[in-house]
Amino acid sequence: MTTLMEKPAAAPSAWPAWFQAEQSAALAEYEKLPVPVRKDESWRFANLKALDLSAFVDANPVASEGRLINASTGLKETAAKLILGNNALLHREAGLLPKGVILETLESAAANHTELFKKYFMAQPVELGSRKYAALHKARVAAGAFLYVPANTSVELPIELFQWVEGANASVFPHTLIVCGENSRVTVVDYFKSADQLPAFACGVNDLHLARGAKLTYISVQDWSRETTAFHLNSTIVDREATATALIANFGGAFIRGESLSRLVGEGSRSEMYSINPVEGTREIDQRTLQDHVAPNATSDLLYLNALDDKSRTIFAGLIKVQPGAKGTDAYQKVKNLILSDDADPNSMPGLEILNDEVRCSHGATNGPISADELFYMEARGIPADKARRLIVNGFFNSLLTHIENDPLRLHLEGLLAARLAIG
Amino acid sequence: MSLKIENLSANIGDRQILKGLNLEVPKGQVHAIMGKNGSGKSTLAKVMAGHPDYEVTGGSVTLDGLNLFEMQEPDQRARAGLFVAFQYPMEIPGVTIANFIRAALQARLPEGEELDAVEYYEHLYKKMDSLKIDRKFTSRAVNEGFSGGEKKRCEVLQMAMLNPVYAVLDETDSGLDIDALRIVSDGVNAMRSPERGFLVITHYQRLLDYIVPDVVHVMVDGRIVMSGDKNLAHKLEAQGYDWVEKEILATA
């Protein structure tokens, strides 16, 4: 068995030679960059023990391909589906995609759409702390999902991506790159799933690029095994009059480090950043965000909801940054922690850095238990306390899902949430 | 068969609110409790429902012989057949009315048995129609952003769906205009039955023109001090409560 760092000598790479050279450089960078320490601002409160990756090994090809393909079910109606497992493509269905839409692996895109790939692949600097792990990702990424929607093209039904990990201590490097042309419309649901309940390591990157007037709804349903360590490094670049709605649901994982950057580069652009995080046991979700207002009159709306039970931990560190030219910025940032246990440990660090006076910004963090009055009211209707608590937690998250405009998608997400919270 | 309250005393913190209250509502009857603000009317409703802020210091409440206080949890009392329509119903963000009532009905089924969703919605819509509640309300969060009248209609909807043996209505008329009062009263009257008893708590006689009680009780300082027929309510409306207090002093 090879360790995470050594690529199996025999494994042929599907990447073009020029990208393989970049991967070698990325591996060298990974090895050179120091492991983060607590005094790094972007790792305050972080659990650094989770950064010991020595147990993880290179993933073998999936053994249960048919089972994973069958288990890759989500919405009733989709425009296309891409299923990846252990860094390889398992299945692709793209029959209902409009002309010109590209949905294929990143490896294919690097070969067949080299200009697009070079322009957008990991084009943003990593600013929220995980440069080292972004380098690791680049060094080891394989397969990956690439979606390109040309200008003035609407994909009516959602596209679904399934990214699986299988096997003890397997390492996967999921990558989703979405490029939306001018005035295009698309909805993508990205599922991250484990084939088993074993420990695993995932180091993923999602980059969303929206050209002028584009509208993208991106849903990440992270449902790794409860033993998984995962990094998810997200960036969203929104150009003029475009709207990005991104919802990250963290249902699984032992340790999740999420970094989400939204950069509003075009006037009148809008970025919605939502996250729902039910955590229990000793699970830990560490999220760092940046709303970077470069262009004037842009809007960003961040709402992160955590419900913490048992000895779980969450960290939220968010920054709204208003650049000197970004007059008329409207930025909102809020994290709400619903505390279900005295041993839970929520950490919230909302922040502002405003370099222009003509802006409207608000930020805040709240912590609170389940309201005793709400609980009593539900019990007084005959609902046992435990079920009532779960319904209240479900309601806490559901109120965020109302931001999803697409009805079948919202109902689907409500169903996934109810299943996650065991609401019968 | 009755809802029987015997010598009930209860505190909130160090303050005694109920001071040996006696009352019996035979099944099939509607009883009303009237009293001034602060006489302990709402406390009685909350104590019966099992609100954790109140401490019962003496006495008992029985539902057809079943001791309510042997059931510690509010949900057990509700499933035993008690329903309390609250004066200030809580808002539950993100929990729809449909899911809320469904969970309450599901909790009344034996383990492993599932509520039939189609039948449930048929039943729910029928009750909503009769209470003139827009069907769109099923997908709205419980009481969130509801007007006072909508909240009270939602309480009566829950009562109609949960089909209690004894229902306690705490100031269900407060915040209602005449039309809403009529709708709510019609909803309650439709549920009057030899198999059910009602205890209607109100500050005003007005409600009792619509829900005509069999017996009216007057509550003063944590006790029932006088009982009579519906004419007692009219007398209280016309003359206030002072004469009641004088009469108690005279007989004390």
XYZ file of C-alpha atoms in Angstrom:
676
model
C 0.000 0.000 0.000
C 1.256 3.443 -0.880
C 0.893 6.424 1.377
C -1.019 9.521 0.483
C 2.107 11.232 -0.788
C 3.313 8.640 -3.230
C 1.410 8.169 -6.399
C 1.391 4.462 -7.294
C 4.134 4.146 -9.910
C 2.048 1.906 -12.127
C -1.048 4.115 -12.257
C -1.281 5.828 -15.623
C -2.342 9.452 -15.464
C -5.078 10.639 -17.791
C -3.862 14.211 -17.517
C -2.006 15.907 -20.365
C 1.742 16.041 -19.837
C 1.763 19.790 -19.166
C -0.680 19.359 -16.296
C 1.294 16.425 -14.896
C 4.247 18.784 -14.687
C 2.095 21.297 -12.764
C 1.061 18.487 -10.446
C 4.680 17.653 -9.660
C 5.292 21.305 -8.832
C 2.149 21.342 -6.651
C 3.367 18.305 -4.741
C 6.676 20.036 -4.101
C 4.761 23.099 -2.885
C 2.634 20.949 -0.592
C 5.727 19.417 0.928
C 7.406 22.790 1.329
C 4.476 24.629 2.941
C 4.337 24.304 6.725
C 1.511 22.535 8.501
C -0.725 25.278 9.955
C -0.350 26.195 13.599
C -2.815 27.702 16.048
C -1.279 31.143 15.927
C -2.078 31.408 12.214
C -5.072 33.740 12.153
C -6.981 31.449 9.805
C -6.462 28.457 12.092
C -7.559 30.035 15.377
C -9.560 27.557 17.472
C -8.864 24.864 14.882
C -8.325 21.260 15.835
C -4.820 20.719 14.471
C -4.824 17.019 15.324
C -7.104 16.591 12.334
C -4.219 17.693 10.112
C -2.274 14.506 10.753
C -2.920 12.741 7.470
C -0.396 9.944 7.981
C -3.019 7.197 8.230
C -4.496 7.861 4.811
C -3.530 5.965 1.696
C -4.062 6.205 -2.001
C -7.535 5.026 -3.018
C -7.873 1.829 -5.012
C -10.365 1.771 -7.880
C -13.863 1.258 -6.443
C -14.828 -2.376 -5.921
C -18.611 -1.920 -5.875
C -19.091 0.184 -8.968
C -22.581 -1.085 -9.804
C -23.817 -0.596 -6.276
C -22.505 2.961 -6.116
C -24.065 3.860 -9.459
C -27.399 2.476 -8.273
C -27.099 4.361 -5.009
C -26.469 7.628 -6.839
C -30.073 8.743 -6.694
C -31.316 12.201 -5.907
C -33.947 14.259 -7.678
C -36.636 12.553 -9.741
C -35.853 14.614 -12.810
C -32.388 15.734 -13.802
C -30.807 17.074 -16.962
C -27.593 15.122 -16.474
C -25.625 13.101 -13.996
C -21.954 12.512 -13.443
C -20.854 9.826 -10.995
C -17.286 9.647 -9.772
C -15.718 7.269 -7.264
C -12.217 7.086 -5.817
C -10.878 9.653 -8.263
C -12.302 7.996 -11.379
C -15.363 8.427 -13.572
C -17.956 5.687 -12.952
C -20.893 6.855 -15.009
C -22.124 9.751 -17.131
C -25.643 10.535 -18.301
C -26.009 13.750 -20.259
C -28.868 13.143 -22.667
C -30.973 16.174 -21.769
C -28.300 18.836 -21.851
C -28.842 21.747 -24.253
C -26.460 22.156 -27.147
C -23.056 23.486 -26.226
C -23.195 22.503 -22.564
C -20.087 20.577 -21.570
C -20.253 18.088 -18.715
C -17.244 15.816 -18.511
C -14.250 15.018 -16.364
C -11.667 17.683 -15.747
C -9.097 15.369 -17.284
C -11.039 15.385 -20.554
C -11.582 19.123 -20.288
C -7.840 19.707 -19.887
C -7.288 17.849 -23.147
C -10.370 18.913 -25.130
C -11.074 22.421 -23.828
C -7.612 23.447 -22.813
C -8.209 27.203 -23.021
C -11.266 27.058 -20.774
C -9.508 24.747 -18.372
C -6.428 26.927 -18.129
C -8.490 30.062 -17.641
C -10.622 28.740 -14.796
C -8.949 25.783 -13.095
C -7.878 26.853 -9.591
C -7.554 30.376 -10.899
C -8.202 31.994 -7.510
C -5.538 32.406 -4.874
C -6.282 30.397 -1.729
C -6.779 33.037 0.950
C -8.508 31.344 3.823
C -5.704 29.250 5.244
C -5.457 26.031 3.256
C -2.836 26.828 0.605
C -0.994 23.694 1.626
C -4.069 21.507 1.122
C -4.994 23.228 -2.127
C -1.516 22.290 -3.354
C -2.088 18.711 -2.233
C -5.397 18.723 -4.063
C -3.848 19.955 -7.269
C -1.042 17.407 -7.004
C -3.443 14.510 -6.660
C -6.676 15.497 -8.386
C -7.930 13.010 -10.954
C -11.167 12.730 -12.936
C -13.115 15.664 -11.428
C -16.225 17.314 -12.784
C -16.240 20.102 -15.322
C -19.434 21.896 -16.304
C -19.562 24.680 -18.847
C -22.821 26.388 -19.767
C -22.487 28.655 -22.797
C -23.892 32.171 -22.930
C -27.687 32.592 -23.109
C -28.253 28.909 -22.360
C -30.638 27.691 -19.684
C -30.432 24.188 -18.311
C -33.965 23.769 -16.996
C -33.568 20.659 -14.875
C -30.842 20.352 -12.239
C -27.583 18.552 -12.944
C -26.426 16.100 -10.297
C -22.861 15.141 -9.438
C -22.033 12.228 -7.153
C -18.539 11.927 -5.730
C -17.887 8.728 -3.783
C -15.140 7.441 -1.562
C -14.769 3.738 -0.792
C -12.366 1.768 1.363
C -10.520 2.141 4.650
C -8.410 5.306 4.818
C -8.905 5.956 1.116
C -8.043 9.446 -0.116
C -10.105 11.267 -2.675
C -9.646 14.642 -4.347
C -13.027 15.708 -5.658
C -13.118 18.743 -7.870
C -16.117 20.583 -9.278
C -15.461 23.372 -11.726
C -18.528 25.209 -13.016
C -18.266 27.954 -15.607
C -21.479 29.840 -16.393
C -21.494 31.954 -19.554
C -23.274 35.296 -19.855
C -26.975 35.131 -19.009
C -26.868 31.371 -18.573
C -28.946 29.502 -15.976
C -28.116 26.272 -14.244
C -28.687 24.383 -11.003
C -26.198 21.815 -9.742
C -26.486 19.422 -6.816
C -23.135 17.992 -5.750
C -23.280 14.962 -3.443
C -20.235 13.784 -1.502
C -20.817 10.287 -0.238
C -19.079 7.350 1.399
C -19.645 3.792 0.231
C -19.045 2.565 3.796
C -18.689 3.821 7.373
C -14.887 3.658 7.313
C -12.357 6.439 7.898
C -11.397 8.307 4.736
C -9.783 11.514 3.602
C -11.301 13.946 1.117
C -9.572 17.049 -0.109
C -11.895 18.822 -2.503
C -12.075 22.039 -4.468
C -15.221 23.674 -5.911
C -14.875 26.684 -8.113
C -17.896 28.515 -9.485
C -17.482 31.193 -12.132
C -20.422 33.334 -13.229
C -20.180 35.659 -16.199
C -22.397 38.705 -16.583
C -26.078 38.050 -15.903
C -25.608 34.350 -15.152
C -27.656 32.619 -12.487
C -26.287 29.566 -10.713
C -27.748 27.578 -7.852
C -25.166 25.240 -6.393
C -26.018 22.799 -3.611
C -23.346 20.760 -1.886
C -24.693 17.821 0.091
C -21.695 16.599 2.050
C -22.537 13.212 3.491
C -19.144 11.592 4.067
C -18.888 8.817 6.663
C -18.766 9.954 10.283
C -15.090 8.912 10.284
C -13.993 11.104 7.397
C -11.589 14.027 7.482
C -12.416 16.456 4.703
C -11.338 19.761 3.284
C -13.704 21.610 0.984
C -12.214 24.697 -0.579
C -14.821 26.740 -2.417
C -14.576 29.888 -4.436
C -17.296 31.755 -6.263
C -16.545 34.574 -8.678
C -19.561 36.640 -9.640
C -19.534 39.100 -12.512
C -21.881 41.936 -13.352
C -25.597 41.397 -12.570
C -24.975 37.682 -12.003
C -26.439 35.790 -9.033
C -24.829 32.837 -7.299
C -26.774 30.915 -4.670
C -24.606 28.353 -2.908
C -25.862 26.127 -0.122
C -23.508 23.800 1.695
C -25.139 21.110 3.797
C -22.636 19.330 6.013
C -24.347 16.136 7.098
C -21.313 13.880 7.578
C -17.622 13.839 8.377
C -15.643 13.624 11.624
C -13.695 16.756 10.833
C -14.722 19.146 8.103
C -12.722 22.199 7.150
C -14.677 24.406 4.766
C -13.325 27.550 3.172
C -15.709 29.600 1.071
C -14.738 32.726 -0.749
C -17.150 34.821 -2.751
C -15.655 37.537 -4.869
C -18.043 40.097 -6.295
C -16.136 41.391 -9.282
C -18.985 42.888 -11.320
C -21.322 45.758 -10.555
C -24.731 44.674 -9.274
C -23.626 41.085 -8.710
C -25.083 38.980 -5.935
C -23.738 36.076 -3.938
C -25.807 34.068 -1.472
C -23.788 31.836 0.829
C -25.792 29.449 2.954
C -24.810 26.529 5.107
C -26.664 24.080 7.322
C -24.681 22.042 9.800
C -26.234 19.505 12.146
C -23.374 18.253 14.332
C -23.288 15.737 17.141
C -20.956 13.306 18.892
C -17.431 14.685 18.687
C -17.811 15.878 15.110
C -16.297 19.190 14.192
C -17.056 21.663 11.432
C -14.572 24.453 10.864
C -15.764 27.047 8.349
C -13.935 30.137 7.160
C -15.562 32.567 4.769
C -14.730 35.708 2.851
C -17.195 38.010 1.116
C -14.892 40.096 -1.023
C -16.641 43.133 -2.503
C -14.523 44.423 -5.347
C -17.207 46.001 -7.539
C -19.789 48.621 -6.561
C -23.464 47.990 -5.778
C -23.029 44.281 -5.219
C -24.842 42.208 -2.614
C -23.632 39.320 -0.545
C -25.826 37.443 1.900
C -24.273 34.864 4.190
C -26.323 32.773 6.606
C -24.767 29.789 8.364
C -26.843 27.657 10.713
C -25.272 25.216 13.157
C -27.106 22.898 15.533
C -24.652 21.437 18.011
C -25.383 18.395 20.139
C -23.206 16.290 22.480
C -19.540 17.353 22.418
C -19.546 18.650 18.887
C -17.652 21.747 17.811
C -18.149 24.388 15.198
C -15.915 27.220 14.181
C -17.156 30.040 12.039
C -14.766 32.794 11.021
C -16.190 35.136 8.442
C -14.982 38.349 6.925
C -16.815 40.900 4.855
C -14.214 42.881 2.945
C -15.295 45.990 1.104
C -12.624 47.193 -1.322
C -12.159 50.952 -1.837
C -14.073 50.958 -5.125
C -17.052 48.975 -3.846
C -19.448 51.797 -3.022
C -23.066 50.830 -2.573
C -22.123 47.423 -1.167
C -24.887 45.588 0.646
C -23.361 42.800 2.703
C -24.914 40.637 5.352
C -23.293 37.949 7.448
C -24.923 35.921 10.154
C -24.170 32.699 11.971
C -26.741 31.164 14.304
C -25.817 28.391 16.693
C -28.597 26.296 18.162
C -27.041 24.727 21.247
C -28.478 21.326 22.124
C -25.950 20.277 24.749
C -23.945 21.941 27.512
C -20.817 20.222 26.213
C -21.123 21.606 22.692
C -18.525 24.143 21.670
C -19.537 26.811 19.158
C -16.938 29.390 18.148
C -17.989 32.384 16.087
C -15.767 35.113 14.724
C -17.704 37.387 12.403
C -15.704 40.249 10.951
C -15.771 43.370 8.807
C -13.113 45.264 6.902
C -14.660 48.258 5.173
C -12.646 50.540 2.945
C -15.540 52.510 1.462
C -18.021 54.670 3.393
C -21.082 54.319 1.222
C -21.996 50.795 2.190
C -24.518 48.830 4.167
C -23.024 45.955 6.106
C -24.279 43.947 9.010
C -22.876 40.940 10.743
C -23.558 38.952 13.838
C -23.500 35.658 15.647
C -26.065 34.258 18.025
C -25.999 31.288 20.381
C -29.104 29.916 21.995
C -30.739 26.741 23.242
C -34.049 25.361 22.054
C -36.754 27.609 23.447
C -38.392 25.951 26.460
C -41.693 27.548 25.451
C -41.580 26.120 21.935
C -40.742 22.714 23.362
C -43.586 22.895 25.883
C -46.038 23.944 23.188
C -45.164 20.927 21.062
C -45.250 18.554 24.023
C -48.652 19.950 24.987
C -49.881 18.624 21.648
C -48.708 15.130 22.538
C -45.354 15.126 20.784
C -42.674 13.486 22.972
C -39.819 15.812 23.953
C -37.161 14.026 21.910
C -39.242 14.137 18.751
C -40.224 17.742 19.471
C -36.557 18.722 19.749
C -35.764 17.090 16.426
C -38.720 18.853 14.810
C -37.499 22.182 16.164
C -33.977 21.537 14.848
C -35.491 20.501 11.541
C -37.506 23.714 11.495
C -34.410 25.768 12.329
C -32.712 24.476 9.174
C -35.872 24.393 7.057
C -36.309 28.121 7.467
C -33.068 28.533 5.486
C -34.192 26.159 2.741
C -36.984 28.608 1.902
C -34.255 30.557 0.072
C -34.177 27.808 -2.567
C -36.655 28.907 -5.217
C -36.895 25.675 -7.209
C -39.801 23.740 -5.591
C -38.815 20.148 -6.429
C -35.246 20.902 -5.340
C -36.355 22.482 -2.067
C -38.678 19.554 -1.308
C -35.861 17.127 -2.092
C -33.519 18.961 0.286
C -36.214 19.064 2.972
C -36.517 15.302 2.562
C -32.755 14.778 2.863
C -32.669 16.982 5.952
C -35.595 15.176 7.595
C -33.913 11.839 6.885
C -30.637 13.143 8.318
C -32.395 14.265 11.507
C -34.448 11.048 11.671
C -37.794 12.823 11.517
C -40.350 10.083 10.818
C -66.978 10.621 33.925
C -65.550 14.077 34.374
C -62.607 16.410 34.451
C -62.212 16.814 38.185
C -60.004 19.361 39.904
C -59.718 18.906 43.652
C -58.139 21.299 46.097
C -55.513 22.301 43.543
C -52.678 24.549 44.702
C -49.789 25.711 42.553
C -46.906 28.153 42.722
C -44.741 29.998 40.309
C -41.450 30.558 42.089
C -42.361 31.477 45.686
C -45.709 32.936 44.781
C -48.823 30.861 45.301
C -51.325 31.380 42.474
C -53.837 28.554 42.866
C -55.101 28.201 46.411
C -57.186 25.070 46.762
C -59.260 25.172 43.597
C -62.233 22.817 43.160
C -64.103 22.285 39.928
C -65.771 19.419 38.081
C -66.688 19.367 34.402
C -68.862 16.334 33.640
C -68.344 14.851 30.210
C -70.759 16.350 27.713
C -70.865 19.771 29.392
C -69.313 23.138 28.739
C -68.148 25.040 31.786
C -66.839 28.568 31.768
C -64.415 30.204 34.162
C -64.581 33.970 34.435
C -62.392 36.158 36.531
C -60.374 39.306 36.634
C -56.839 39.504 35.303
C -54.470 37.950 37.804
C -57.074 35.682 39.388
C -55.111 32.606 38.211
C -57.191 31.520 35.202
C -54.277 31.050 32.790
C -52.193 29.440 35.514
C -54.873 26.783 35.877
C -54.673 25.984 32.153
C -50.878 25.830 32.171
C -50.710 23.730 35.327
C -53.062 21.191 33.803
C -50.995 21.087 30.596
C -47.835 20.511 32.650
C -45.923 23.745 32.083
C -42.503 23.350 33.742
C -42.543 26.860 35.286
C -45.321 25.948 37.718
C -45.049 23.774 40.763
C -48.084 21.879 41.971
C -48.070 22.021 45.776
C -51.272 20.152 46.486
C -54.464 18.625 45.157
C -55.221 16.644 42.053
C -56.655 16.755 38.560
C -58.236 13.633 37.146
C -59.485 12.875 33.627
C -62.199 10.236 33.937
C -60.454 8.958 37.050
C -56.966 9.113 35.501
C -54.593 11.115 37.720
C -53.048 13.797 35.531
C -50.156 14.448 37.909
C -48.998 10.859 37.691
C -48.128 11.770 34.134
C -45.008 13.904 34.471
C -44.583 14.957 30.853
C -46.939 17.327 29.058
C -47.033 15.035 26.006
C -48.356 12.134 28.111
C -51.215 14.298 29.392
C -52.055 15.415 25.855
C -52.126 11.843 24.610
C -54.349 10.907 27.562
C -56.993 13.206 26.060
C -56.330 16.694 27.410
C -56.071 19.648 25.050
C -55.227 23.183 26.094
C -55.768 25.984 23.580
C -53.280 28.608 24.714
C -53.829 32.314 25.121
C -50.469 33.025 23.469
C -49.645 30.156 21.103
C -45.913 29.824 20.342
C -44.369 30.361 16.940
C -42.288 27.411 15.740
C -40.022 28.625 12.917
C -39.620 26.270 9.981
C -42.124 23.655 11.237
C -45.194 23.663 9.023
C -48.687 23.326 10.459
C -49.180 20.163 8.406
C -46.027 18.547 9.789
C -46.751 19.711 13.319
C -50.260 18.263 13.512
C -49.081 15.169 11.697
C -46.345 14.582 14.289
C -48.922 15.059 17.057
C -51.261 12.492 15.466
C -48.388 10.118 14.730
C -47.433 10.256 18.421
C -50.903 8.879 19.246
C -50.447 5.776 17.101
C -48.945 2.550 18.383
C -45.250 2.105 17.631
C -44.606 0.920 14.091
C -47.921 2.192 12.759
C -47.744 4.961 10.166
C -50.283 7.682 9.628
C -51.953 7.440 6.217
C -50.782 10.618 4.486
C -53.634 10.862 1.981
C -56.342 10.399 4.588
C -54.538 12.819 6.849
C -54.539 15.602 4.302
C -58.177 15.007 3.397
C -59.102 15.258 7.038
C -56.917 18.320 7.589
C -58.328 20.174 4.579
C -61.879 19.435 5.673
C -61.254 20.888 9.110
C -59.433 23.878 7.644
C -62.296 24.585 5.279
C -64.808 24.513 8.106
C -62.655 26.923 10.131
C -62.207 29.085 7.049
C -58.433 28.690 7.158
C -56.826 28.993 3.716
C -55.337 25.647 2.648
C -52.097 27.463 1.888
C -51.584 27.695 5.638
C -50.618 24.002 5.772
C -47.183 24.862 4.407
C -46.685 27.879 6.654
C -44.658 27.614 9.819
C -46.752 27.166 12.968
C -48.077 30.564 14.089
C -45.141 32.386 12.481
C -46.331 35.791 11.339
C -49.955 34.859 12.076
C -52.388 37.524 13.223
C -53.990 37.055 16.628
C -57.119 35.681 14.995
C -55.147 33.278 12.795
C -53.322 31.922 15.821
C -56.595 31.224 17.626
C -58.094 29.563 14.579
C -54.939 27.453 14.343
C -55.434 26.398 17.983
C -59.007 25.337 17.244
C -57.793 23.515 14.114
C -55.336 21.551 16.240
C -58.086 20.750 18.718
C -60.375 19.552 15.932
C -57.628 17.337 14.510
C -56.493 15.893 17.848
C -60.010 15.139 19.053
C -59.440 15.485 22.817
C -61.725 14.157 25.545
C -61.392 17.348 27.575
C -60.497 20.696 26.091
C -59.429 23.775 28.012
C -59.695 27.004 26.017
C -57.665 29.796 27.569
C -58.888 33.241 26.465
C -59.528 31.909 22.999
C -61.616 35.031 22.315
C -58.829 37.526 22.974
C -57.651 39.223 19.815
C -60.629 38.073 17.769
C -62.952 40.326 15.820
C -66.635 39.394 15.657
C -66.312 37.346 12.463
C -63.357 35.363 13.772
C -65.130 34.908 17.092
C -68.090 33.384 15.274
C -65.865 31.043 13.235
C -63.947 29.903 16.292
C -67.145 29.431 18.295
C -68.748 27.458 15.480
C -65.645 25.260 15.472
C -65.969 24.631 19.193
C -69.743 24.120 19.072
C -69.331 21.566 16.288
C -67.192 19.557 18.668
C -69.646 19.631 21.551
C -70.600 16.058 22.248
C -71.686 13.758 25.075
C -68.182 12.292 24.778
C -66.306 15.524 25.421
C -66.076 18.203 28.087
C -64.993 21.815 27.695
C -63.590 24.313 30.126
C -63.722 27.776 28.585
C -61.637 30.423 30.313
C -62.563 33.965 29.458
C -62.348 37.492 30.644
C -65.441 38.657 28.812
C -68.982 37.408 28.688
C -69.055 38.062 24.906
C -67.620 34.638 24.015
C -70.338 32.944 26.070
C -73.027 34.363 23.768
C -71.531 32.113 21.098
C -70.386 29.172 23.184
C -73.268 28.912 25.627
C -72.020 27.275 28.836
C -73.887 24.840 31.057
C -72.190 26.250 34.158
C -70.320 29.481 34.839
C -67.690 29.640 37.613
C -66.150 32.759 39.045
C -62.509 32.669 39.998
C -61.057 35.035 42.574
C -57.529 34.805 43.953
C -56.843 31.224 42.931
C -60.172 29.686 43.904
C -63.617 29.124 42.441
C -65.832 31.285 44.658
C -69.177 31.133 42.947
C -70.930 29.018 40.329
C -74.161 29.477 38.449
C -75.815 29.243 35.061
C -75.186 31.434 32.047
C -77.023 34.333 33.677
C -74.152 34.659 36.111
C -71.966 35.644 33.158
C -74.431 38.364 32.177
C -74.498 39.672 35.721
C -70.679 39.819 35.817
C -70.650 41.639 32.502
C -73.180 44.177 33.736
C -71.963 44.670 37.302
C -68.277 43.714 37.305
C -66.614 41.584 39.967
C -66.798 43.823 43.031
C -70.112 42.442 44.243
C -68.684 38.913 44.084
C -65.809 39.898 46.318
C -68.163 41.637 48.749
C -70.359 38.574 48.897
C -67.386 36.337 49.650
C -66.281 38.673 52.439
C -69.797 38.665 53.826
C -69.962 34.866 53.962
C -66.372 34.381 55.098
